[in-house]
Coordinates of C-alpha atoms in Angstrom, one line a residue:
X1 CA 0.0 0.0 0.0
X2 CA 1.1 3.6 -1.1
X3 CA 2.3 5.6 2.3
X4 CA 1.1 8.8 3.5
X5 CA 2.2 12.6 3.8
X6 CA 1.8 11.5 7.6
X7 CA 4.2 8.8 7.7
X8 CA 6.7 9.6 5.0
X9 CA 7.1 13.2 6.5
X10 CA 5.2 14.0 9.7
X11 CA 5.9 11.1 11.8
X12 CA 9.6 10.9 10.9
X13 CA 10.2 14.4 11.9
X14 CA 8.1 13.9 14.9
X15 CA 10.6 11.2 16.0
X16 CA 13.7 12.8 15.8
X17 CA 12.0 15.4 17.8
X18 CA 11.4 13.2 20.2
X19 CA 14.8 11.8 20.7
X20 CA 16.0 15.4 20.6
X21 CA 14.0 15.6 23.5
X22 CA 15.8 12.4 25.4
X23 CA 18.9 13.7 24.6
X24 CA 18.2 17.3 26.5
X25 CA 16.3 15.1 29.5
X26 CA 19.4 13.4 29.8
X27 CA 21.7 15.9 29.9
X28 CA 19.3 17.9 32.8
X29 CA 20.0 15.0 34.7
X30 CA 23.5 15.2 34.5
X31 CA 23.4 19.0 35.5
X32 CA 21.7 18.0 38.7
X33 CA 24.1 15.3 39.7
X34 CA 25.8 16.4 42.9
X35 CA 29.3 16.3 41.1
X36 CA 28.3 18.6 38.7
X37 CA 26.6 21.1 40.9
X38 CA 29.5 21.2 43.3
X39 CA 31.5 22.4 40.6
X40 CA 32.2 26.2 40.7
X41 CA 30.5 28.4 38.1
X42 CA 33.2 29.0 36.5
X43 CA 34.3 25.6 36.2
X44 CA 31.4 23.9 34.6
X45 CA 31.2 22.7 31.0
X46 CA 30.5 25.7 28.8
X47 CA 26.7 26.5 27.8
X48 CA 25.7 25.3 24.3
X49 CA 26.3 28.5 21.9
X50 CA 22.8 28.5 19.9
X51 CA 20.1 31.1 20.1
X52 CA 16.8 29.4 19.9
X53 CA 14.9 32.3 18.8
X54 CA 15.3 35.2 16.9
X55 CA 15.1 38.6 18.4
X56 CA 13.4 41.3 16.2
X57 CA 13.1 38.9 14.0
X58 CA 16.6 39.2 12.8
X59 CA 19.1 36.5 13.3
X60 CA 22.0 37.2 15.8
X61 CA 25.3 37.9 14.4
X62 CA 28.5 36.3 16.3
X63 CA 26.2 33.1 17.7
X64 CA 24.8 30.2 16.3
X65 CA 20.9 30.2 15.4
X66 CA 19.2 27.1 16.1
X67 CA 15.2 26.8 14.4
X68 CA 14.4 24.8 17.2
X69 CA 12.7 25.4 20.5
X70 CA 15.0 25.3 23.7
X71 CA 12.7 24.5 26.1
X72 CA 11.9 20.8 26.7
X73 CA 8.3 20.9 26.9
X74 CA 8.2 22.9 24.2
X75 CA 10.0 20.5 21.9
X76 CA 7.4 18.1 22.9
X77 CA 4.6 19.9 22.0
X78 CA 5.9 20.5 18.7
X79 CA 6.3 16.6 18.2
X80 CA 2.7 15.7 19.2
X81 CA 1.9 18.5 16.9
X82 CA 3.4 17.0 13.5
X83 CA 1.7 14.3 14.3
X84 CA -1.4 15.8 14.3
X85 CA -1.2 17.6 11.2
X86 CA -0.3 14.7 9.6
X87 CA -3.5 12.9 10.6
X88 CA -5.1 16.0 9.2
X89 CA -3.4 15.9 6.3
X90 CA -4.6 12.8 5.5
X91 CA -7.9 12.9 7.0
X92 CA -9.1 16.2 6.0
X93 CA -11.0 16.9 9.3
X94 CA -10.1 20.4 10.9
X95 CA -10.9 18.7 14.3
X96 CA -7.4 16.7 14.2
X97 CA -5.8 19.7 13.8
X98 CA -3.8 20.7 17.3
X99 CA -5.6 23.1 19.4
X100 CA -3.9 26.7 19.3
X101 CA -3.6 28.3 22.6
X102 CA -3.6 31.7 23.4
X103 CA -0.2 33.5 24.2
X104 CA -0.6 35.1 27.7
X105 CA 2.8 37.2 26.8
X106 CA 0.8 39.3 24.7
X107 CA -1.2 42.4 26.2
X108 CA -4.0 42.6 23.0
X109 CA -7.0 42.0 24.9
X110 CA -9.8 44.8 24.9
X111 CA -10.1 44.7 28.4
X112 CA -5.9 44.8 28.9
X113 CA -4.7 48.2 31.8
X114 CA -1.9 50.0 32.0
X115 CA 0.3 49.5 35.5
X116 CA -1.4 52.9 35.9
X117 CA -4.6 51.9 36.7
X118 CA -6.7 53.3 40.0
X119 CA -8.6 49.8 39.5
X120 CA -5.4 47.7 40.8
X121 CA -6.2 49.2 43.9
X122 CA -9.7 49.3 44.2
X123 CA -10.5 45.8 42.9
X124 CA -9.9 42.1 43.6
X125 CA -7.1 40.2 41.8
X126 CA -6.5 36.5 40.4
X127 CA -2.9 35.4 39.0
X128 CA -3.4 32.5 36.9
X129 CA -0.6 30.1 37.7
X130 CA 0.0 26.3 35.9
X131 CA 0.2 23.5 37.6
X132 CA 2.9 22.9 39.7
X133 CA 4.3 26.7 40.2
X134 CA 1.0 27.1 42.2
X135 CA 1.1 24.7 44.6
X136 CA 5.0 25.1 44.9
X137 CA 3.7 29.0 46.0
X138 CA 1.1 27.7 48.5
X139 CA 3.4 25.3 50.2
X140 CA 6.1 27.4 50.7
X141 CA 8.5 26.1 48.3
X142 CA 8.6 28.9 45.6
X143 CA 9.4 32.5 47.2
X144 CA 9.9 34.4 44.0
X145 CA 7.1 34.0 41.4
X146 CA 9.1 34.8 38.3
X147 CA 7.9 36.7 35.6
X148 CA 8.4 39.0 32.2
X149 CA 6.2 42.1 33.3
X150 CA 6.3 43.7 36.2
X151 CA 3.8 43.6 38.9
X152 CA 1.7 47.0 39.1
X153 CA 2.5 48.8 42.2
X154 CA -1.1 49.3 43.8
X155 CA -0.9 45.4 44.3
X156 CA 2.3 45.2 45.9
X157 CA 1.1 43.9 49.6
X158 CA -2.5 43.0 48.5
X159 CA -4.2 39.6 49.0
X160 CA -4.3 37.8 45.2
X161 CA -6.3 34.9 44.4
X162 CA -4.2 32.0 42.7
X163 CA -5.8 30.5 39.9
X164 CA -4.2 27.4 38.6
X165 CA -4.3 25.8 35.6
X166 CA -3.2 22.7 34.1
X167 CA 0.4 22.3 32.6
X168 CA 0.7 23.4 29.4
X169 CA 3.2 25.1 27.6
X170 CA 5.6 27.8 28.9
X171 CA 4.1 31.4 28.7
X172 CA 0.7 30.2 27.2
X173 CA -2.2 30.8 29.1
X174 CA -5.5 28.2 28.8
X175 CA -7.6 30.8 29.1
X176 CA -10.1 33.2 27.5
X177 CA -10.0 37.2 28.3
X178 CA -13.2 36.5 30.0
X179 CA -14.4 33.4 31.5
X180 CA -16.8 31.9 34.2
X181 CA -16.5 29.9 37.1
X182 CA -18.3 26.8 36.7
X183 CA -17.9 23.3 37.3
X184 CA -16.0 23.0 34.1
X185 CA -13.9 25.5 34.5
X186 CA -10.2 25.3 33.5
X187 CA -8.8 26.7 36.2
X188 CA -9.1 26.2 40.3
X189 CA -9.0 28.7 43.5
X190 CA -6.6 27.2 45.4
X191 CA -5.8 29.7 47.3
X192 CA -4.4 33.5 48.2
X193 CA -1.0 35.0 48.1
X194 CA 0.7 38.7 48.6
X195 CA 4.1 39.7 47.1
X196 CA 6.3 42.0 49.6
X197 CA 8.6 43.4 46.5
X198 CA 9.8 42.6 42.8
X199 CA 13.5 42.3 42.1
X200 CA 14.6 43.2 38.7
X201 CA 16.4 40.7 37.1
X202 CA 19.0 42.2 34.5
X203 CA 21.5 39.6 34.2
X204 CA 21.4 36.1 33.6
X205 CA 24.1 34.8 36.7
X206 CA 22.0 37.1 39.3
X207 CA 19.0 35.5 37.8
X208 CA 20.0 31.5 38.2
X209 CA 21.4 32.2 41.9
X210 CA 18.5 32.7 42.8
X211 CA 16.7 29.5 41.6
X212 CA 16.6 28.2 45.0
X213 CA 13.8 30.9 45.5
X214 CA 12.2 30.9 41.9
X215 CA 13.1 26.9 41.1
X216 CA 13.1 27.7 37.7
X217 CA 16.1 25.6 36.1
X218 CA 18.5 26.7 33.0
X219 CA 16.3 24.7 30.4
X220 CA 13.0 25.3 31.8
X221 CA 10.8 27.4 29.2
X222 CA 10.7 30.0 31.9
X223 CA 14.3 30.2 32.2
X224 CA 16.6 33.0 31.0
X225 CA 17.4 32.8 27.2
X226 CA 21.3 34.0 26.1
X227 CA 20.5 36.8 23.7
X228 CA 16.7 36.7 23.8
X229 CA 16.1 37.5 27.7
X230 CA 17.0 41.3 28.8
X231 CA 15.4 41.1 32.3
X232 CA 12.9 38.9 34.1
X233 CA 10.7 40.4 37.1
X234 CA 10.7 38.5 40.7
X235 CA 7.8 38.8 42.8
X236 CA 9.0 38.3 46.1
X237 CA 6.1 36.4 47.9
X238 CA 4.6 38.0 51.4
X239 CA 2.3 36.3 52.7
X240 CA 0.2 32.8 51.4
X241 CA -2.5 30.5 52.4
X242 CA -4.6 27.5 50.7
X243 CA -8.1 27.5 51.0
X244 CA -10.2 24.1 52.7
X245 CA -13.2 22.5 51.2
X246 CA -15.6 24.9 51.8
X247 CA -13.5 28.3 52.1
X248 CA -13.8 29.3 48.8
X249 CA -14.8 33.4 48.5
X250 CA -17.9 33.3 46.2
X251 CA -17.0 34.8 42.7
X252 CA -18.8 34.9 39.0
X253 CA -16.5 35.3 36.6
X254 CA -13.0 36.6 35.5
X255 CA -11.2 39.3 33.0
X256 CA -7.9 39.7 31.9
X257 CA -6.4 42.8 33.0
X258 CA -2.7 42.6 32.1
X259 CA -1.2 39.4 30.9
X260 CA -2.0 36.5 33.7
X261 CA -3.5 38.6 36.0
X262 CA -7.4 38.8 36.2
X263 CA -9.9 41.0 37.9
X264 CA -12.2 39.2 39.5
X265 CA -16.4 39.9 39.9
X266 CA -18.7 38.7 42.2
X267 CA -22.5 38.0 42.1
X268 CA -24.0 41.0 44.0
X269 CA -26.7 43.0 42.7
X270 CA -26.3 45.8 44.7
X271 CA -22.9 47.0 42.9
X272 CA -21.6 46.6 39.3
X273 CA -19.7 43.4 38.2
X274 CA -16.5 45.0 37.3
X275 CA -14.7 47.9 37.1
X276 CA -15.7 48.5 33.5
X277 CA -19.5 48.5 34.5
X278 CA -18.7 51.3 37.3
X279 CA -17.1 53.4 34.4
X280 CA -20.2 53.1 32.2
X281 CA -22.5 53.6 34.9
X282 CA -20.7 56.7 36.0
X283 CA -20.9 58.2 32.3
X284 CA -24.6 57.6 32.0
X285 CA -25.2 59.4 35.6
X286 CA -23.1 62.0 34.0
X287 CA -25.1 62.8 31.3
X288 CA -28.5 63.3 33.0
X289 CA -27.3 66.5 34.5

């Protein structure tokens, strides 16, 4: 029988991939072997010379480009996604086609506020977090939340509700600008955090000593990226607590107000959902005098 686009082409690709992605496993777990780590920094093999992306989409000069993704996880979603666009290919169904996230580094939504806003202190916050940064927070593992924005000042020392989310790619958020709270929901209160201070991260060796605090590793999509990162907020965490069965605070729905973070609204009548309500309400009281 005559072979397929999906396995003369897709699912040979998808397999190197694949092994590309034992190779970097196994060299993560020779960084972590005591031996190594006992080394001092300036001791230790050299870091591979590649660039994994290209910034302003111009292609470094003086370093070696590499096409490829440099994250792990990454590398294995790109795998699982050959193979489903071979199986589209061949099928012709649009629903075998991989699911396309949103990117949560990107500030486009309609709702989106400036660090500016007199809302970050007048209303109540979620930071959507994937599974398992959040419950690293909320056991007292993770001190620094790591992040590529900063965090707006009225929240600094205000309770924020964590909302995680399933794994998932590095950066890419599950979520909708606006969603509901329901039984479906992809994301789940957990529990409440405050951050103290941010520390600005401009260089990458200030950045890893730290990963005792952040536990984000060298090859983690998170991680800092030689020639791609310039600086990388670190939300030093205040104060925390999970909530019981139970304990919940009753809320409706959510809305993206700048990146991962979300204002949340709750079910009274009495007062407006959100702070965009209050601002239309206000103009229409406006204009009757």
């Amino acid at each position: 029988t005559k072979e397929g686009p999906a396995k003369l082409l897709y699912e040979p690709l998808a397999t190197l991939l694949s092994e590309r992605v034992r190779m970097r496993e196994l060299w993560r777990k020779r960084e972590s072997d005591h031996a190594f780590c006992e080394l001092n920094r300036d001791q230790r093999p050299l870091s591979v010379p590649f660039v994994f992306k290209k910034k302003d989409g111009k292609r470094p000069s003086g370093e070696g480009w590499s096409p490829l993704a440099g994250a792990i996880d990454e590398l294995e979603e790109i795998a699982a996604n050959l193979h489903q666009w071979g199986r589209a290919l061949e099928s012709g169904n649009k629903k075998d086609l991989p699911q396309v996230q949103a990117d949560s580094s990107k500030t486009d939504s309609k709702h989106a506020k400036s660090s500016e806003w007199s809302g970050w202190g007048q209303m109540n916050f979620g930071l959507e977090m994937q599974d398992p940064w959040a419950s690293l927070l909320l056991l007292g593992k993770k001190t620094i939340e790591t992040r590529a924005y900063d965090l707006p000042p009225s929240l600094l020392g205000r309770r924020i509700e964590i909302l995680q989310s399933k794994k998932g790619k590095a950066g890419v958020s599950c979520l909708g600008d606006e969603f509901k709270f329901h039984q479906e929901c992809p994301v789940e209160r957990i529990g409440w955090c405050s951050f103290g201070k941010v520390i600005k991260y401009t260089d990458q060796e200030r950045f890893e000593a730290d990963e005792k605090q952040h536990l984000v590793k060298r090859d983690s999509g998170y991680g800092w990226r030689t020639g791609i990162t310039e600086v990388v907020y670190g939300w030093v965490v205040k104060e925390f607590g999970l909530y019981e069965n139970g304990a919940v605070p009753a809320v409706l729905s959510a809305i993206r107000r700048m990146r991962s973070l979300f204002e949340l609204t709750t079910v009274r009548r009495d007062q407006p959902k959100s702070s965009d309500d209050r601002d239309v309400k206000r103009r229409k009281r406006k204009k009757r005098y």
